């Protein structure tokens, strides 16, 4: 009923079902929820990842969400397939591993005012490209595990306006195109060695 309140929408999986993830704000109240698509096994379900939810670890209940994205998590069996839900905040980057509230963990609190996250994965390797104000681009390498582990963020550039990254499944290396503040398109690639 209030489309101007929508901050982000993306698709993914939540506990065995295809889902739409919505991040929106009405007044001072932020909501991050997943609505699954009904299938032959169960109807549509909703999952609430909003700040303040009692199921979130206490140290993360007062975050201010600024953006979100999803990537396939470690739960890939058809009955439990789930997305990792990455959250950008005013005070860092966080993840709900496998779409579970109790699986929420901090990726980093060294990056402030996050406004875009793009995730690339290959096997157990996680690559996060994080855009933060005013035009900074960070790279964070990580690995799936219990819990997930992440390296310290690396400032890749301080003049990026847009980014289109990918990760080669063959060479396990990063490649990306960026548009910088001078409106130039720049191509970067990682030597797999």
PDB file of C-alpha atoms in Angstrom:
ATOM      1  CA  UNK A   1       0.000   0.000   0.000  1.00  0.00           C
ATOM      2  CA  UNK A   2       3.033   2.295   0.367  1.00  0.00           C
ATOM      3  CA  UNK A   3       5.481   1.508  -2.505  1.00  0.00           C
ATOM      4  CA  UNK A   4       7.716   4.465  -1.621  1.00  0.00           C
ATOM      5  CA  UNK A   5       8.692   2.660   1.584  1.00  0.00           C
ATOM      6  CA  UNK A   6      10.376  -0.232  -0.270  1.00  0.00           C
ATOM      7  CA  UNK A   7      14.184  -0.116   0.061  1.00  0.00           C
ATOM      8  CA  UNK A   8      15.148  -3.475  -1.503  1.00  0.00           C
ATOM      9  CA  UNK A   9      13.527  -6.613  -2.898  1.00  0.00           C
ATOM     10  CA  UNK A  10      15.292  -9.782  -4.037  1.00  0.00           C
ATOM     11  CA  UNK A  11      14.625 -13.470  -4.509  1.00  0.00           C
ATOM     12  CA  UNK A  12      16.132 -16.444  -2.743  1.00  0.00           C
ATOM     13  CA  UNK A  13      15.197 -19.469  -0.654  1.00  0.00           C
ATOM     14  CA  UNK A  14      13.870 -19.820   2.886  1.00  0.00           C
ATOM     15  CA  UNK A  15      13.768 -23.223   4.551  1.00  0.00           C
ATOM     16  CA  UNK A  16      13.033 -25.272   1.424  1.00  0.00           C
ATOM     17  CA  UNK A  17      10.879 -22.805  -0.525  1.00  0.00           C
ATOM     18  CA  UNK A  18      11.487 -20.104  -3.107  1.00  0.00           C
ATOM     19  CA  UNK A  19      11.001 -16.700  -1.457  1.00  0.00           C
ATOM     20  CA  UNK A  20      10.883 -12.968  -2.005  1.00  0.00           C
ATOM     21  CA  UNK A  21      12.845 -10.903   0.526  1.00  0.00           C
ATOM     22  CA  UNK A  22      11.539  -7.377   1.189  1.00  0.00           C
ATOM     23  CA  UNK A  23      13.269  -4.570   3.095  1.00  0.00           C
ATOM     24  CA  UNK A  24      11.029  -1.580   3.725  1.00  0.00           C
ATOM     25  CA  UNK A  25      10.549   1.245   6.179  1.00  0.00           C
ATOM     26  CA  UNK A  26       7.310   2.910   7.272  1.00  0.00           C
ATOM     27  CA  UNK A  27       7.941   5.832   9.591  1.00  0.00           C
ATOM     28  CA  UNK A  28      10.693   4.800  11.993  1.00  0.00           C
ATOM     29  CA  UNK A  29       9.862   1.085  11.722  1.00  0.00           C
ATOM     30  CA  UNK A  30      12.048  -1.105   9.522  1.00  0.00           C
ATOM     31  CA  UNK A  31      10.907  -4.498   8.288  1.00  0.00           C
ATOM     32  CA  UNK A  32      12.910  -7.241   6.607  1.00  0.00           C
ATOM     33  CA  UNK A  33      10.731 -10.194   5.778  1.00  0.00           C
ATOM     34  CA  UNK A  34      10.694 -13.177   3.469  1.00  0.00           C
ATOM     35  CA  UNK A  35       7.480 -14.443   1.912  1.00  0.00           C
ATOM     36  CA  UNK A  36       7.725 -17.900   0.388  1.00  0.00           C
ATOM     37  CA  UNK A  37       5.872 -19.098  -2.686  1.00  0.00           C
ATOM     38  CA  UNK A  38       3.371 -21.861  -1.957  1.00  0.00           C
ATOM     39  CA  UNK A  39       4.276 -25.215  -3.478  1.00  0.00           C
ATOM     40  CA  UNK A  40       2.823 -28.740  -3.519  1.00  0.00           C
ATOM     41  CA  UNK A  41       4.226 -29.423  -0.027  1.00  0.00           C
ATOM     42  CA  UNK A  42       3.232 -26.314   1.959  1.00  0.00           C
ATOM     43  CA  UNK A  43       1.563 -22.961   1.665  1.00  0.00           C
ATOM     44  CA  UNK A  44       3.141 -19.523   1.651  1.00  0.00           C
ATOM     45  CA  UNK A  45       5.062 -18.721   4.851  1.00  0.00           C
ATOM     46  CA  UNK A  46       6.579 -15.515   6.232  1.00  0.00           C
ATOM     47  CA  UNK A  47       9.850 -15.084   8.086  1.00  0.00           C
ATOM     48  CA  UNK A  48      10.722 -11.893   9.980  1.00  0.00           C
ATOM     49  CA  UNK A  49      14.360 -10.711  10.063  1.00  0.00           C
ATOM     50  CA  UNK A  50      13.492  -7.189  11.233  1.00  0.00           C
ATOM     51  CA  UNK A  51      15.579  -5.210  13.732  1.00  0.00           C
ATOM     52  CA  UNK A  52      14.258  -5.818  17.222  1.00  0.00           C
ATOM     53  CA  UNK A  53      13.007  -9.348  16.511  1.00  0.00           C
ATOM     54  CA  UNK A  54      13.402 -11.350  19.734  1.00  0.00           C
ATOM     55  CA  UNK A  55      14.952 -14.292  17.838  1.00  0.00           C
ATOM     56  CA  UNK A  56      17.940 -12.228  16.689  1.00  0.00           C
ATOM     57  CA  UNK A  57      21.029 -12.362  18.941  1.00  0.00           C
ATOM     58  CA  UNK A  58      20.684  -9.506  21.449  1.00  0.00           C
ATOM     59  CA  UNK A  59      23.786  -7.595  20.299  1.00  0.00           C
ATOM     60  CA  UNK A  60      22.225  -7.138  16.817  1.00  0.00           C
ATOM     61  CA  UNK A  61      18.661  -6.082  17.670  1.00  0.00           C
ATOM     62  CA  UNK A  62      19.273  -2.316  17.427  1.00  0.00           C
ATOM     63  CA  UNK A  63      20.867  -2.149  13.972  1.00  0.00           C
ATOM     64  CA  UNK A  64      19.608   0.233  11.268  1.00  0.00           C
ATOM     65  CA  UNK A  65      19.363  -1.683   7.967  1.00  0.00           C
ATOM     66  CA  UNK A  66      20.302   0.195   4.789  1.00  0.00           C
ATOM     67  CA  UNK A  67      20.347  -2.576   2.157  1.00  0.00           C
ATOM     68  CA  UNK A  68      20.253  -6.339   1.751  1.00  0.00           C
ATOM     69  CA  UNK A  69      20.953  -9.121  -0.731  1.00  0.00           C
ATOM     70  CA  UNK A  70      20.808 -12.901  -0.807  1.00  0.00           C
ATOM     71  CA  UNK A  71      23.171 -15.670  -1.875  1.00  0.00           C
ATOM     72  CA  UNK A  72      22.788 -19.433  -1.705  1.00  0.00           C
ATOM     73  CA  UNK A  73      23.833 -20.683   1.719  1.00  0.00           C
ATOM     74  CA  UNK A  74      25.258 -24.027   2.773  1.00  0.00           C
ATOM     75  CA  UNK A  75      21.799 -25.641   3.092  1.00  0.00           C
ATOM     76  CA  UNK A  76      21.285 -26.864  -0.478  1.00  0.00           C
ATOM     77  CA  UNK A  77      19.186 -30.022  -0.068  1.00  0.00           C
ATOM     78  CA  UNK A  78      15.726 -29.522  -1.635  1.00  0.00           C
ATOM     79  CA  UNK A  79      13.904 -29.785   1.726  1.00  0.00           C
ATOM     80  CA  UNK A  80      16.107 -27.218   3.509  1.00  0.00           C
ATOM     81  CA  UNK A  81      17.519 -25.055   0.707  1.00  0.00           C
ATOM     82  CA  UNK A  82      18.107 -21.588   2.138  1.00  0.00           C
ATOM     83  CA  UNK A  83      19.744 -18.317   1.207  1.00  0.00           C
ATOM     84  CA  UNK A  84      22.240 -16.376   3.230  1.00  0.00           C
ATOM     85  CA  UNK A  85      20.719 -12.932   3.814  1.00  0.00           C
ATOM     86  CA  UNK A  86      23.398 -10.225   3.881  1.00  0.00           C
ATOM     87  CA  UNK A  87      22.439  -6.949   5.571  1.00  0.00           C
ATOM     88  CA  UNK A  88      24.136  -3.594   5.096  1.00  0.00           C
ATOM     89  CA  UNK A  89      23.689  -1.239   8.039  1.00  0.00           C
ATOM     90  CA  UNK A  90      24.822   2.179   9.179  1.00  0.00           C
ATOM     91  CA  UNK A  91      27.404   0.330  11.308  1.00  0.00           C
ATOM     92  CA  UNK A  92      28.653  -2.596   9.232  1.00  0.00           C
ATOM     93  CA  UNK A  93      27.723  -5.766   7.362  1.00  0.00           C
ATOM     94  CA  UNK A  94      25.897  -8.759   8.873  1.00  0.00           C
ATOM     95  CA  UNK A  95      24.568 -12.095   7.610  1.00  0.00           C
ATOM     96  CA  UNK A  96      21.671 -14.371   8.507  1.00  0.00           C
ATOM     97  CA  UNK A  97      23.334 -17.679   7.605  1.00  0.00           C
ATOM     98  CA  UNK A  98      20.890 -20.019   5.853  1.00  0.00           C
ATOM     99  CA  UNK A  99      17.944 -17.648   6.515  1.00  0.00           C
ATOM    100  CA  UNK A 100      17.980 -18.386  10.229  1.00  0.00           C
ATOM    101  CA  UNK A 101      17.594 -15.731  12.920  1.00  0.00           C
ATOM    102  CA  UNK A 102      19.913 -17.525  15.317  1.00  0.00           C
ATOM    103  CA  UNK A 103      22.473 -17.790  12.500  1.00  0.00           C
ATOM    104  CA  UNK A 104      22.974 -14.017  12.394  1.00  0.00           C
ATOM    105  CA  UNK A 105      26.590 -12.955  12.696  1.00  0.00           C
ATOM    106  CA  UNK A 106      28.755  -9.910  12.118  1.00  0.00           C
ATOM    107  CA  UNK A 107      30.821  -9.819   8.931  1.00  0.00           C
ATOM    108  CA  UNK A 108      32.489  -6.493   9.791  1.00  0.00           C
ATOM    109  CA  UNK A 109      31.776  -3.316  11.711  1.00  0.00           C
ATOM    110  CA  UNK A 110      34.710  -1.482  10.091  1.00  0.00           C
ATOM    111  CA  UNK A 111      32.597  -0.170   7.178  1.00  0.00           C
ATOM    112  CA  UNK A 112      30.002   2.515   7.930  1.00  0.00           C
ATOM    113  CA  UNK A 113      26.976   3.650   5.902  1.00  0.00           C
ATOM    114  CA  UNK A 114      26.754   0.608   3.607  1.00  0.00           C
ATOM    115  CA  UNK A 115      24.450   1.107   0.628  1.00  0.00           C
ATOM    116  CA  UNK A 116      25.041  -1.955  -1.582  1.00  0.00           C
ATOM    117  CA  UNK A 117      26.334  -5.503  -1.162  1.00  0.00           C
ATOM    118  CA  UNK A 118      27.062  -7.927  -3.983  1.00  0.00           C
ATOM    119  CA  UNK A 119      27.972 -11.516  -3.097  1.00  0.00           C
ATOM    120  CA  UNK A 120      29.937 -13.951  -5.245  1.00  0.00           C
ATOM    121  CA  UNK A 121      30.553 -17.539  -4.151  1.00  0.00           C
ATOM    122  CA  UNK A 122      32.532 -20.493  -5.416  1.00  0.00           C
ATOM    123  CA  UNK A 123      32.305 -23.659  -3.351  1.00  0.00           C
ATOM    124  CA  UNK A 124      33.010 -22.631   0.252  1.00  0.00           C
ATOM    125  CA  UNK A 125      34.592 -19.298  -0.747  1.00  0.00           C
ATOM    126  CA  UNK A 126      32.575 -16.101  -0.247  1.00  0.00           C
ATOM    127  CA  UNK A 127      33.406 -12.776  -1.879  1.00  0.00           C
ATOM    128  CA  UNK A 128      31.615  -9.621  -0.737  1.00  0.00           C
ATOM    129  CA  UNK A 129      31.779  -6.377  -2.702  1.00  0.00           C
ATOM    130  CA  UNK A 130      30.528  -3.627  -0.405  1.00  0.00           C
ATOM    131  CA  UNK A 131      29.679  -0.089  -1.534  1.00  0.00           C
ATOM    132  CA  UNK A 132      29.704   2.562   1.194  1.00  0.00           C
ATOM    133  CA  UNK A 133      29.321   6.318   1.260  1.00  0.00           C
ATOM    134  CA  UNK A 134      30.424   8.402  -0.386  1.00  0.00           C
ATOM    135  CA  UNK A 135      31.807   6.183  -3.210  1.00  0.00           C
ATOM    136  CA  UNK A 136      34.013   3.598  -1.533  1.00  0.00           C
ATOM    137  CA  UNK A 137      34.228  -0.012  -2.704  1.00  0.00           C
ATOM    138  CA  UNK A 138      35.484  -2.692  -0.310  1.00  0.00           C
ATOM    139  CA  UNK A 139      36.235  -6.362  -0.856  1.00  0.00           C
ATOM    140  CA  UNK A 140      35.780  -8.910   1.936  1.00  0.00           C
ATOM    141  CA  UNK A 141      36.861 -12.537   1.491  1.00  0.00           C
ATOM    142  CA  UNK A 142      35.206 -15.221   3.563  1.00  0.00           C
ATOM    143  CA  UNK A 143      34.476 -18.918   3.927  1.00  0.00           C
ATOM    144  CA  UNK A 144      31.432 -20.980   4.781  1.00  0.00           C
ATOM    145  CA  UNK A 145      31.722 -22.884   8.049  1.00  0.00           C
ATOM    146  CA  UNK A 146      30.281 -22.939  11.539  1.00  0.00           C
ATOM    147  CA  UNK A 147      30.402 -19.983  11.948  1.00  0.00           C
ATOM    148  CA  UNK A 148      31.259 -18.316   8.636  1.00  0.00           C
ATOM    149  CA  UNK A 149      34.648 -16.597   8.740  1.00  0.00           C
ATOM    150  CA  UNK A 150      35.562 -13.297   7.065  1.00  0.00           C
ATOM    151  CA  UNK A 151      38.831 -11.444   6.528  1.00  0.00           C
ATOM    152  CA  UNK A 152      39.217  -7.736   7.263  1.00  0.00           C
ATOM    153  CA  UNK A 153      37.762  -5.485   4.540  1.00  0.00           C
ATOM    154  CA  UNK A 154      40.127  -4.228   1.837  1.00  0.00           C
ATOM    155  CA  UNK A 155      39.459  -0.778   0.380  1.00  0.00           C
ATOM    156  CA  UNK A 156      39.475  -1.505  -3.362  1.00  0.00           C
ATOM    157  CA  UNK A 157      38.624   2.006  -4.588  1.00  0.00           C
ATOM    158  CA  UNK A 158      37.312   5.313  -3.271  1.00  0.00           C
ATOM    159  CA  UNK A 159      35.806   6.536  -6.564  1.00  0.00           C
ATOM    160  CA  UNK A 160      33.277   3.876  -7.652  1.00  0.00           C
ATOM    161  CA  UNK A 161      29.733   4.747  -8.666  1.00  0.00           C
ATOM    162  CA  UNK A 162      28.528   1.364 -10.055  1.00  0.00           C
ATOM    163  CA  UNK A 163      29.894  -2.179  -9.944  1.00  0.00           C
ATOM    164  CA  UNK A 164      29.263  -5.453 -11.799  1.00  0.00           C
ATOM    165  CA  UNK A 165      31.367  -8.266 -10.284  1.00  0.00           C
ATOM    166  CA  UNK A 166      31.576 -11.961 -11.069  1.00  0.00           C
ATOM    167  CA  UNK A 167      33.656 -14.880  -9.852  1.00  0.00           C
ATOM    168  CA  UNK A 168      34.932 -17.553 -12.199  1.00  0.00           C
ATOM    169  CA  UNK A 169      33.989 -21.058 -11.135  1.00  0.00           C
ATOM    170  CA  UNK A 170      36.801 -22.384 -13.329  1.00  0.00           C
ATOM    171  CA  UNK A 171      39.713 -20.224 -12.140  1.00  0.00           C
ATOM    172  CA  UNK A 172      38.231 -19.274  -8.719  1.00  0.00           C
ATOM    173  CA  UNK A 173      39.231 -15.661  -9.406  1.00  0.00           C
ATOM    174  CA  UNK A 174      37.363 -12.345  -9.248  1.00  0.00           C
ATOM    175  CA  UNK A 175      36.562 -10.132 -12.198  1.00  0.00           C
ATOM    176  CA  UNK A 176      34.641  -6.880 -12.195  1.00  0.00           C
ATOM    177  CA  UNK A 177      33.612  -3.857 -14.170  1.00  0.00           C
ATOM    178  CA  UNK A 178      33.198  -0.539 -12.387  1.00  0.00           C
ATOM    179  CA  UNK A 179      32.003   2.899 -13.381  1.00  0.00           C
ATOM    180  CA  UNK A 180      34.083   5.531 -11.620  1.00  0.00           C
ATOM    181  CA  UNK A 181      33.245   9.126 -10.739  1.00  0.00           C
ATOM    182  CA  UNK A 182      34.518  10.334 -14.133  1.00  0.00           C
ATOM    183  CA  UNK A 183      31.968   7.996 -15.825  1.00  0.00           C
ATOM    184  CA  UNK A 184      34.737   5.740 -17.157  1.00  0.00           C
ATOM    185  CA  UNK A 185      34.178   1.981 -17.332  1.00  0.00           C
ATOM    186  CA  UNK A 186      37.150   0.116 -15.883  1.00  0.00           C
ATOM    187  CA  UNK A 187      37.725  -3.664 -16.114  1.00  0.00           C
ATOM    188  CA  UNK A 188      39.627  -5.419 -13.311  1.00  0.00           C
ATOM    189  CA  UNK A 189      40.535  -9.089 -13.064  1.00  0.00           C
ATOM    190  CA  UNK A 190      42.368 -11.196 -10.540  1.00  0.00           C
ATOM    191  CA  UNK A 191      45.300 -13.403 -11.492  1.00  0.00           C
ATOM    192  CA  UNK A 192      44.174 -16.858 -10.303  1.00  0.00           C
ATOM    193  CA  UNK A 193      47.742 -17.603  -9.168  1.00  0.00           C
TER     194      UNK A 193
END
